[in-house]
PDB file of C-alpha atoms in Angstrom:
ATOM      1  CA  UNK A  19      62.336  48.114  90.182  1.00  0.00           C
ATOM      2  CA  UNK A  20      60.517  50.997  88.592  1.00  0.00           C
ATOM      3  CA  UNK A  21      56.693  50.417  89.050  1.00  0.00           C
ATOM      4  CA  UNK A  22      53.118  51.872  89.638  1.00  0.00           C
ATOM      5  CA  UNK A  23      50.374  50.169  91.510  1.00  0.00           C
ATOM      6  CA  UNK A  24      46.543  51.259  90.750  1.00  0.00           C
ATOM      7  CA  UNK A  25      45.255  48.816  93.055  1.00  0.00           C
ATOM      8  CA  UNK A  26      41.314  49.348  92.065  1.00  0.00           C
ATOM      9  CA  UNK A  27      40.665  47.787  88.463  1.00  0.00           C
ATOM     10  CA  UNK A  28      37.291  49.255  88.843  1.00  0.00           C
ATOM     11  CA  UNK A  29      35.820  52.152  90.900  1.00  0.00           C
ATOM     12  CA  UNK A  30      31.829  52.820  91.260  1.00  0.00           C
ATOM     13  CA  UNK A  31      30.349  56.104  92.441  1.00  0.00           C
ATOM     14  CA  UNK A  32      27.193  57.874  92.315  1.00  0.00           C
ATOM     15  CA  UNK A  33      26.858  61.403  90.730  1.00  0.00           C
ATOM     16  CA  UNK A  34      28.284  64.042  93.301  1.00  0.00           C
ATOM     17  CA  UNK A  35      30.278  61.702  95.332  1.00  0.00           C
ATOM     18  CA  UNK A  36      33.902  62.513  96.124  1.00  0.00           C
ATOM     19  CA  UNK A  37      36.105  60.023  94.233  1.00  0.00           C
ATOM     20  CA  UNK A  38      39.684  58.868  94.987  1.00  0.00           C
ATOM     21  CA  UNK A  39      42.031  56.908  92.308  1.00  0.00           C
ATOM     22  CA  UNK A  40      44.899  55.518  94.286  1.00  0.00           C
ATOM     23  CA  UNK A  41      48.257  55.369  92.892  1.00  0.00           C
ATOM     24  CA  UNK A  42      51.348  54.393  94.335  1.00  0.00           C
ATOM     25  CA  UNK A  43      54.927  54.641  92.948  1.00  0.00           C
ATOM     26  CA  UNK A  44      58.272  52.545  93.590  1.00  0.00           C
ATOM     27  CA  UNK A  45      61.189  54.828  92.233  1.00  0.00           C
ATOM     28  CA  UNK A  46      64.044  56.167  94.291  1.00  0.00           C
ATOM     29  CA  UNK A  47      64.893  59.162  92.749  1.00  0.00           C
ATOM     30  CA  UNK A  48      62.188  62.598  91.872  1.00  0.00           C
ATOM     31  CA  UNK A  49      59.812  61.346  89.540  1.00  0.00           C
ATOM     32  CA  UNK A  50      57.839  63.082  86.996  1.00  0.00           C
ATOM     33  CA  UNK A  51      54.230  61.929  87.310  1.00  0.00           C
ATOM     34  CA  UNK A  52      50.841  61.673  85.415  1.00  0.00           C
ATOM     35  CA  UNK A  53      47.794  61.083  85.506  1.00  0.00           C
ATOM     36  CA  UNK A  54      46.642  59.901  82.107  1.00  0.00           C
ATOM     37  CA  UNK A  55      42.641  59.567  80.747  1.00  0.00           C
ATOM     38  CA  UNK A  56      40.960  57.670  78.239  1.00  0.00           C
ATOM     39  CA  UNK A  57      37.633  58.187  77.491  1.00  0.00           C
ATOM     40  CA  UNK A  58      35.050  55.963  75.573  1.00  0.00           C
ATOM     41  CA  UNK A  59      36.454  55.607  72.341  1.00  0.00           C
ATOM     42  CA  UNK A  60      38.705  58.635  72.276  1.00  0.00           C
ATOM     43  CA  UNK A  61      42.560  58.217  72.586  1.00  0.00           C
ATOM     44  CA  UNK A  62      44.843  58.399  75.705  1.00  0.00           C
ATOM     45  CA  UNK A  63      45.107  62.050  76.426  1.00  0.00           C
ATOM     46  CA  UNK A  64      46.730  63.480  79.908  1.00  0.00           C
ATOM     47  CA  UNK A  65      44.824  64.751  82.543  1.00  0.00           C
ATOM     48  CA  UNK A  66      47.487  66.317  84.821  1.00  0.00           C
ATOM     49  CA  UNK A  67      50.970  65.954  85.624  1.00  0.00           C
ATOM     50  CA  UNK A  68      52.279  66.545  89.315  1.00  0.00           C
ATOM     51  CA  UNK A  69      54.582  69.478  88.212  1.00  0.00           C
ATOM     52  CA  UNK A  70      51.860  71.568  86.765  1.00  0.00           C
ATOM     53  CA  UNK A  71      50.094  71.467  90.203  1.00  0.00           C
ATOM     54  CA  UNK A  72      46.882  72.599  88.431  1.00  0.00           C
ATOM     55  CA  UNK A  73      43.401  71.380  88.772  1.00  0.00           C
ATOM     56  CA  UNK A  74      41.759  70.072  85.585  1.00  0.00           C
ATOM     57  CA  UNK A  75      38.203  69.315  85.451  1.00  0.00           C
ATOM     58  CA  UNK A  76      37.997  69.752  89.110  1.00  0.00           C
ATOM     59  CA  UNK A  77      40.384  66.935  89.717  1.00  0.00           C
ATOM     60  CA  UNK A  78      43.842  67.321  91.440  1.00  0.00           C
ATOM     61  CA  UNK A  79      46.319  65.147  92.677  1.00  0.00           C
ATOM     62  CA  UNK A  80      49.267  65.544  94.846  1.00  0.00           C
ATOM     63  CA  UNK A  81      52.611  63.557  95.297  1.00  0.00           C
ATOM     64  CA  UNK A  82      53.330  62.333  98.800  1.00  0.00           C
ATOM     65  CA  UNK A  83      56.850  61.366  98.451  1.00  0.00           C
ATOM     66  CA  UNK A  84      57.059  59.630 101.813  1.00  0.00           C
ATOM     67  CA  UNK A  85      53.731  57.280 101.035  1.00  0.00           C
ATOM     68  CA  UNK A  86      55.268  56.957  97.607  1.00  0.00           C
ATOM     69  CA  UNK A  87      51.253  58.263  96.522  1.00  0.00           C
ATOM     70  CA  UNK A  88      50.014  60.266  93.782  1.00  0.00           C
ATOM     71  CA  UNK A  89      46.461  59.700  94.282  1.00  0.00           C
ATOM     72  CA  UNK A  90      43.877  61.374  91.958  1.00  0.00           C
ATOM     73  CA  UNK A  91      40.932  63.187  93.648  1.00  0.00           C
ATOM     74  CA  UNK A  92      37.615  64.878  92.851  1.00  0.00           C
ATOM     75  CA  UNK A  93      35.074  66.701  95.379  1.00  0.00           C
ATOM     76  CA  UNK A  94      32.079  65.884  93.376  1.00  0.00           C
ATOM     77  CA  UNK A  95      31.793  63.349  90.622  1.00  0.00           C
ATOM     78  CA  UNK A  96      30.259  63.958  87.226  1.00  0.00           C
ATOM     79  CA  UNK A  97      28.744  61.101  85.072  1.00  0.00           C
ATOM     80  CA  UNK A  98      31.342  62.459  81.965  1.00  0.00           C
ATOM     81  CA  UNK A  99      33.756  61.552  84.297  1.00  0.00           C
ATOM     82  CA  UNK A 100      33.311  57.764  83.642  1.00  0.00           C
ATOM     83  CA  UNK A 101      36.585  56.758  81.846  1.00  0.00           C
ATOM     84  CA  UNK A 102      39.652  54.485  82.394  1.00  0.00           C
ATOM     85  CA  UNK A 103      42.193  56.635  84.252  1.00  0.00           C
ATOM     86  CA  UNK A 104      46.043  55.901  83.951  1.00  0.00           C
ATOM     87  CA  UNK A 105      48.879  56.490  86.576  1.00  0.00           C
ATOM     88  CA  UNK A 106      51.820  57.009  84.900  1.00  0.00           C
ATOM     89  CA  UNK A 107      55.893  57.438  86.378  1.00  0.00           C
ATOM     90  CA  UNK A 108      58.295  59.003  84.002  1.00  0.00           C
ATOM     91  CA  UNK A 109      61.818  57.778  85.727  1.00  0.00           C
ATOM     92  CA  UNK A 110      64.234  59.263  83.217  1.00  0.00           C
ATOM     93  CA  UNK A 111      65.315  63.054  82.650  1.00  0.00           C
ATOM     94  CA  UNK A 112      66.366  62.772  79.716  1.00  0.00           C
ATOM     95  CA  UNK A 113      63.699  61.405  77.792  1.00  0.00           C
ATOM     96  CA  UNK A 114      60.017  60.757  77.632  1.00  0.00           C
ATOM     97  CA  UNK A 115      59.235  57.021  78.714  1.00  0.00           C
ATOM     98  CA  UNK A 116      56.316  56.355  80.775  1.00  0.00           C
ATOM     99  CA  UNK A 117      55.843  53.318  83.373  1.00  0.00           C
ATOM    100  CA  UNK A 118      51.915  53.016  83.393  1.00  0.00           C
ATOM    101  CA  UNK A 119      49.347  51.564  86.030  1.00  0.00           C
ATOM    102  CA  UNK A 120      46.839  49.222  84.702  1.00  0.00           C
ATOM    103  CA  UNK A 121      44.462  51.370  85.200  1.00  0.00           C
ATOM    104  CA  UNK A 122      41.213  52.016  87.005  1.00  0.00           C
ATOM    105  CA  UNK A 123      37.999  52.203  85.487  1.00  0.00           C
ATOM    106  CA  UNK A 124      35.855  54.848  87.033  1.00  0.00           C
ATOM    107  CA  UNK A 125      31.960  54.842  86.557  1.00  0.00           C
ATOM    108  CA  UNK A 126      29.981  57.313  87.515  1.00  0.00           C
ATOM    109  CA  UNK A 127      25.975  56.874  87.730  1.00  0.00           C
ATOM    110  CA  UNK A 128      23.377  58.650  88.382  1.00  0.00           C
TER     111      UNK A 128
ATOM    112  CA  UNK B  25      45.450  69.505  63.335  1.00  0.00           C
ATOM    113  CA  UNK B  26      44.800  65.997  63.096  1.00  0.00           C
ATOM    114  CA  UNK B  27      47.204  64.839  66.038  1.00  0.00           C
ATOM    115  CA  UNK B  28      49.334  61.489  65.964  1.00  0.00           C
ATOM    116  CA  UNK B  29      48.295  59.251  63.051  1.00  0.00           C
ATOM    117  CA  UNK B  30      49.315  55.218  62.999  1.00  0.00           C
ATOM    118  CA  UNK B  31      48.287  53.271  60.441  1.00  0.00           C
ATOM    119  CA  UNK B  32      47.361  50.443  59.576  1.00  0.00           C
ATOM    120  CA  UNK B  33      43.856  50.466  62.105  1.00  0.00           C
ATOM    121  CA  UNK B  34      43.910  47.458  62.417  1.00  0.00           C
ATOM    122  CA  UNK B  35      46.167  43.798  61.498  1.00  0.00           C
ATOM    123  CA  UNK B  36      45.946  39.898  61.364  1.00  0.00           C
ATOM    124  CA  UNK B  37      49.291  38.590  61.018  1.00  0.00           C
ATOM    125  CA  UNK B  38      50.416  34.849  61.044  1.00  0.00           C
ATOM    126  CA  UNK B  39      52.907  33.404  63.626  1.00  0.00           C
ATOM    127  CA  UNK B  40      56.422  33.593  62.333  1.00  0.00           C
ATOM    128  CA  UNK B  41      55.388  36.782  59.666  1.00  0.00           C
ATOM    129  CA  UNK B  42      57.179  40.195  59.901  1.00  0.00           C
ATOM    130  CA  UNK B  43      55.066  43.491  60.735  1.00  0.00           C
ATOM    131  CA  UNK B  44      55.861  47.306  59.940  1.00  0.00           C
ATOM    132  CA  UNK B  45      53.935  49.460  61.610  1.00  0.00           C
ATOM    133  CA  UNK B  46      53.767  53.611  61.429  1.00  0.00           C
ATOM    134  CA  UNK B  47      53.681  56.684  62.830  1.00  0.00           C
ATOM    135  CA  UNK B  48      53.414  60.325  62.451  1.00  0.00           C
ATOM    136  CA  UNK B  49      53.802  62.830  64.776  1.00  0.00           C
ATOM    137  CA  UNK B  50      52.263  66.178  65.354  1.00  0.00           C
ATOM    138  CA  UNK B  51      53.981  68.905  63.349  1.00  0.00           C
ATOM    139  CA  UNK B  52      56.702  70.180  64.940  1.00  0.00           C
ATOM    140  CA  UNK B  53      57.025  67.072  67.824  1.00  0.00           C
ATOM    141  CA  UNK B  54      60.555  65.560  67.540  1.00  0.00           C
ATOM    142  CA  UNK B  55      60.372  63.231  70.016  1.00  0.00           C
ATOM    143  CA  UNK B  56      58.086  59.489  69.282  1.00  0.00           C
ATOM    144  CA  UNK B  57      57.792  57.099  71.280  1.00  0.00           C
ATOM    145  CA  UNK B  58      56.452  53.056  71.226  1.00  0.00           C
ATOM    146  CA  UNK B  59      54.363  51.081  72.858  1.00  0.00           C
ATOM    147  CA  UNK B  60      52.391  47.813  73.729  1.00  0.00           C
ATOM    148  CA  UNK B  61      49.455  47.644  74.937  1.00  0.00           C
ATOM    149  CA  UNK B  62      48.008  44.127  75.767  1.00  0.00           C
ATOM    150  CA  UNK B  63      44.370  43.458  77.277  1.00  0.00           C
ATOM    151  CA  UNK B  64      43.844  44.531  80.578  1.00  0.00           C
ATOM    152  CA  UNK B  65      47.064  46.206  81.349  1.00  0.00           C
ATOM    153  CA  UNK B  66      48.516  49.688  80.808  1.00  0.00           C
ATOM    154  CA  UNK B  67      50.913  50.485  77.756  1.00  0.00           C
ATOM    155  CA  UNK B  68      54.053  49.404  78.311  1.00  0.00           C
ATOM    156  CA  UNK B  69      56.934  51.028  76.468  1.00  0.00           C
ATOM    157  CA  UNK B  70      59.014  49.943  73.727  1.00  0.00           C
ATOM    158  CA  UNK B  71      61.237  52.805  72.073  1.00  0.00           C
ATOM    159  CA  UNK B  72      61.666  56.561  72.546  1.00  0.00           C
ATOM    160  CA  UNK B  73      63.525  58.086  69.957  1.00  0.00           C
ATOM    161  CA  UNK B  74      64.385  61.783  69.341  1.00  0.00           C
ATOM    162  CA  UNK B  75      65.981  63.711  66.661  1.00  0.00           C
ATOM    163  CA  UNK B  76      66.003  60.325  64.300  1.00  0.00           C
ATOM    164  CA  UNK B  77      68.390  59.095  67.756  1.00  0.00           C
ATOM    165  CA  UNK B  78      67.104  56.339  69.897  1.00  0.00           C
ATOM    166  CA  UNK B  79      67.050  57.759  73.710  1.00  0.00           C
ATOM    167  CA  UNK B  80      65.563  54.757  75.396  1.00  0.00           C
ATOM    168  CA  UNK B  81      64.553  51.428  75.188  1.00  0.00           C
ATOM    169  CA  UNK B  82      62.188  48.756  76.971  1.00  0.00           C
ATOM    170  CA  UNK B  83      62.187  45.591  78.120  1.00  0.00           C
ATOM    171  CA  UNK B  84      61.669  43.754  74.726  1.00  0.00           C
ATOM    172  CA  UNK B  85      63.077  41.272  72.673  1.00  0.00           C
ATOM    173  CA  UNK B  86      65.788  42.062  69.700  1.00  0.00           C
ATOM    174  CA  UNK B  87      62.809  40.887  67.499  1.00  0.00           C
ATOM    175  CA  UNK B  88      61.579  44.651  68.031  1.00  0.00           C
ATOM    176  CA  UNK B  89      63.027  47.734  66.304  1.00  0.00           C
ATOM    177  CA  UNK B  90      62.083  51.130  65.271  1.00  0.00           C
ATOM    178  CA  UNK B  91      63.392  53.970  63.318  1.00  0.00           C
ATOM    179  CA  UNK B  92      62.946  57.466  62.959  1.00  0.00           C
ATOM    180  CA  UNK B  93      63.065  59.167  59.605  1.00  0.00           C
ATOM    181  CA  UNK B  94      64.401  62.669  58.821  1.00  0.00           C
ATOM    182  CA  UNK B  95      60.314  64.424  58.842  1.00  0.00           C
ATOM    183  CA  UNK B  96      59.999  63.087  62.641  1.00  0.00           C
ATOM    184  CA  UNK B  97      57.588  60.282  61.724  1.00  0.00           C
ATOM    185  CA  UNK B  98      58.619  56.449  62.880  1.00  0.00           C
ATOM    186  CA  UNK B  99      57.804  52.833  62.377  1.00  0.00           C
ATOM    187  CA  UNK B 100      58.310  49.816  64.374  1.00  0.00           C
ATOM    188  CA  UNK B 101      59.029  46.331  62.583  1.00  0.00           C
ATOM    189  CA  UNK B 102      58.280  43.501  64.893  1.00  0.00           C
ATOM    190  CA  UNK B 103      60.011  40.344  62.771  1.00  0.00           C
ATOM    191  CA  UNK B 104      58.756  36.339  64.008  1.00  0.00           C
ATOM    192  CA  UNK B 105      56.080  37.260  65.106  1.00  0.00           C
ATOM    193  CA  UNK B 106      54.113  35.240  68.226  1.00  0.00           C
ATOM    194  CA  UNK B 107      50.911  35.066  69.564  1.00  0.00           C
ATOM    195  CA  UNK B 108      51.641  37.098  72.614  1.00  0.00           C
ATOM    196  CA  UNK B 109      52.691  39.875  70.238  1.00  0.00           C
ATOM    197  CA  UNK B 110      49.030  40.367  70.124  1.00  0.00           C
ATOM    198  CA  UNK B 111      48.511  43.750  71.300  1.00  0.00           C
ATOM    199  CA  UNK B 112      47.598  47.568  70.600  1.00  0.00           C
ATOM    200  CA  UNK B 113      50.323  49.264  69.734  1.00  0.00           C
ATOM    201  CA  UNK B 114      50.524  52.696  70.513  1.00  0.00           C
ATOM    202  CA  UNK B 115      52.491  55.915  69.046  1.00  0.00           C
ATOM    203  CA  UNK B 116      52.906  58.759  71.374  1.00  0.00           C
ATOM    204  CA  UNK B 117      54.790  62.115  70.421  1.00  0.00           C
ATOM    205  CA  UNK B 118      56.309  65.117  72.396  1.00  0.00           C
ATOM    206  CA  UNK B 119      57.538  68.430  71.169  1.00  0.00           C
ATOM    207  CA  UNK B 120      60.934  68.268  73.096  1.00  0.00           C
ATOM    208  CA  UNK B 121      62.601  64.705  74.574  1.00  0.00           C
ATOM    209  CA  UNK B 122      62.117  66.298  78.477  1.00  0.00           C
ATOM    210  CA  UNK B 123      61.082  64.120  81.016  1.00  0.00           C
ATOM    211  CA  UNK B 124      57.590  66.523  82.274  1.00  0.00           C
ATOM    212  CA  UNK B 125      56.775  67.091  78.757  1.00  0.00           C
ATOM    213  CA  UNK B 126      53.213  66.231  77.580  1.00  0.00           C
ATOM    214  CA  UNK B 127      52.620  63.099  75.697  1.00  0.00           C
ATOM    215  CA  UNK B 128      50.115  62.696  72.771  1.00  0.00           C
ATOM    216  CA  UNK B 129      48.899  59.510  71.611  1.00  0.00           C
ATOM    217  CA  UNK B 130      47.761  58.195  68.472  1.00  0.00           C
ATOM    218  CA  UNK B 131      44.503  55.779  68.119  1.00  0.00           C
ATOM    219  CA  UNK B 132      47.002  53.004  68.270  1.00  0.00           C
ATOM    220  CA  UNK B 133      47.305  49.976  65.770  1.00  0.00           C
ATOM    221  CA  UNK B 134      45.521  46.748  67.246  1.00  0.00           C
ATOM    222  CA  UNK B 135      47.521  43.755  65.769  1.00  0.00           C
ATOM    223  CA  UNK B 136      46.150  40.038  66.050  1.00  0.00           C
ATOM    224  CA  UNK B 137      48.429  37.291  65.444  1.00  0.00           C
ATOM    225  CA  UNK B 138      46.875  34.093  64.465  1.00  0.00           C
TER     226      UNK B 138
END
């Protein structure tokens, strides 16, 4: 079965830390992956997607295909960073369905 | 640009009613898709549809169905409803019905059954 697997529900780190969201993936064939981001009161916007390889507000992820991983990193945390962060697994190419994570929480403090 | 819109906000249905919710999409964005949202976990979808054409469909009961109308836009009726129906439902659009195309989301419709 299709699935992603955020295994932290919540994920505390001070200001400057280096933060890791884990995400792991169950899908046999290439998957199109993303890394979605809601912040406090604002809707579910995308962060990155693994095709794009880019880095957006300092954060980057890349897919290991043989640990089935597509974990979300960040050198040094910022406290705007606090948000709920979504892993998300499009399985189809031809169309636009996503499989979502629950979700991690990340809080940043200072 | 003022992105996806859904509306109603917000609902209180009773058990057994029938709900319409809607959805437009950013200009231009053919492809909408559906879906549900419950507390504590991650959206979980319901329709795609592109070019008024359904392309996918989730893991939800016949008592869910959507449309999409000739100006891109889209509602979902959910008919007898339950309590577990309960949920945010959110409306996400794409400009093209590719896979690694970028999805934007609406503020979602947060429906209470009672």
């Amino acid at each position: 079965a299709q699935r992603v697997t955020q295994p932290e529900k919540l994920l505390s780190v001070f200001k400057g830390a280096p933060v890791e969201l884990k995400c792991n993936y169950s899908y046999s064939g290439s998957p199109e992956l993303f890394w979605y981001v809601q912040y406090s009161r604002q809707r579910l916007q995308l962060l990155l997607r693994h095709i794009s390889r880019e880095s957006i507000k300092g954060f980057t992820a890349d897919l290991n295909k043989g640990e089935t991983s597509f974990h979300l990193k960040k050198p040094f945390a910022q406290e705007e960073d606090s948000a709920m962060y979504y892993c998300a697994l499009n399985p189809s190419q031809a169309g636009t369905a996503l499989i979502f994570g629950k979700g991690t929480t990340l809080s940043v403090s200072s | 640009d003022a992105g996806v819109t859904q509306s109603p906000t917000h609902l209180i249905k009773t058990r057994g009613q029938q709900v319409t919710l809607r959805c437009s999409p950013i200009s231009g964005h053919k492809s909408v898709s559906w879906y549900q949202q419950v507390l504590g976990q991650g959206p979980q979808f319901i329709f795609q549809y592109y070019e008024k054409e359904e392309r996918g469909r989730g893991n939800f009961p016949d008592r869910f169905s959507a449309r999409q109308f000739p100006n891109y836009s889209s509602e979902l009726n959910v008919n007898a409803l339950l309590l577990g129906d309960s949920a945010l439902y959110l409306c996400a659009s794409s400009l093209t019905g590719r896979a690694d195309t970028e999805a934007f989301f609406g503020q979602g419709t947060r429906l209470t059954v009672v």
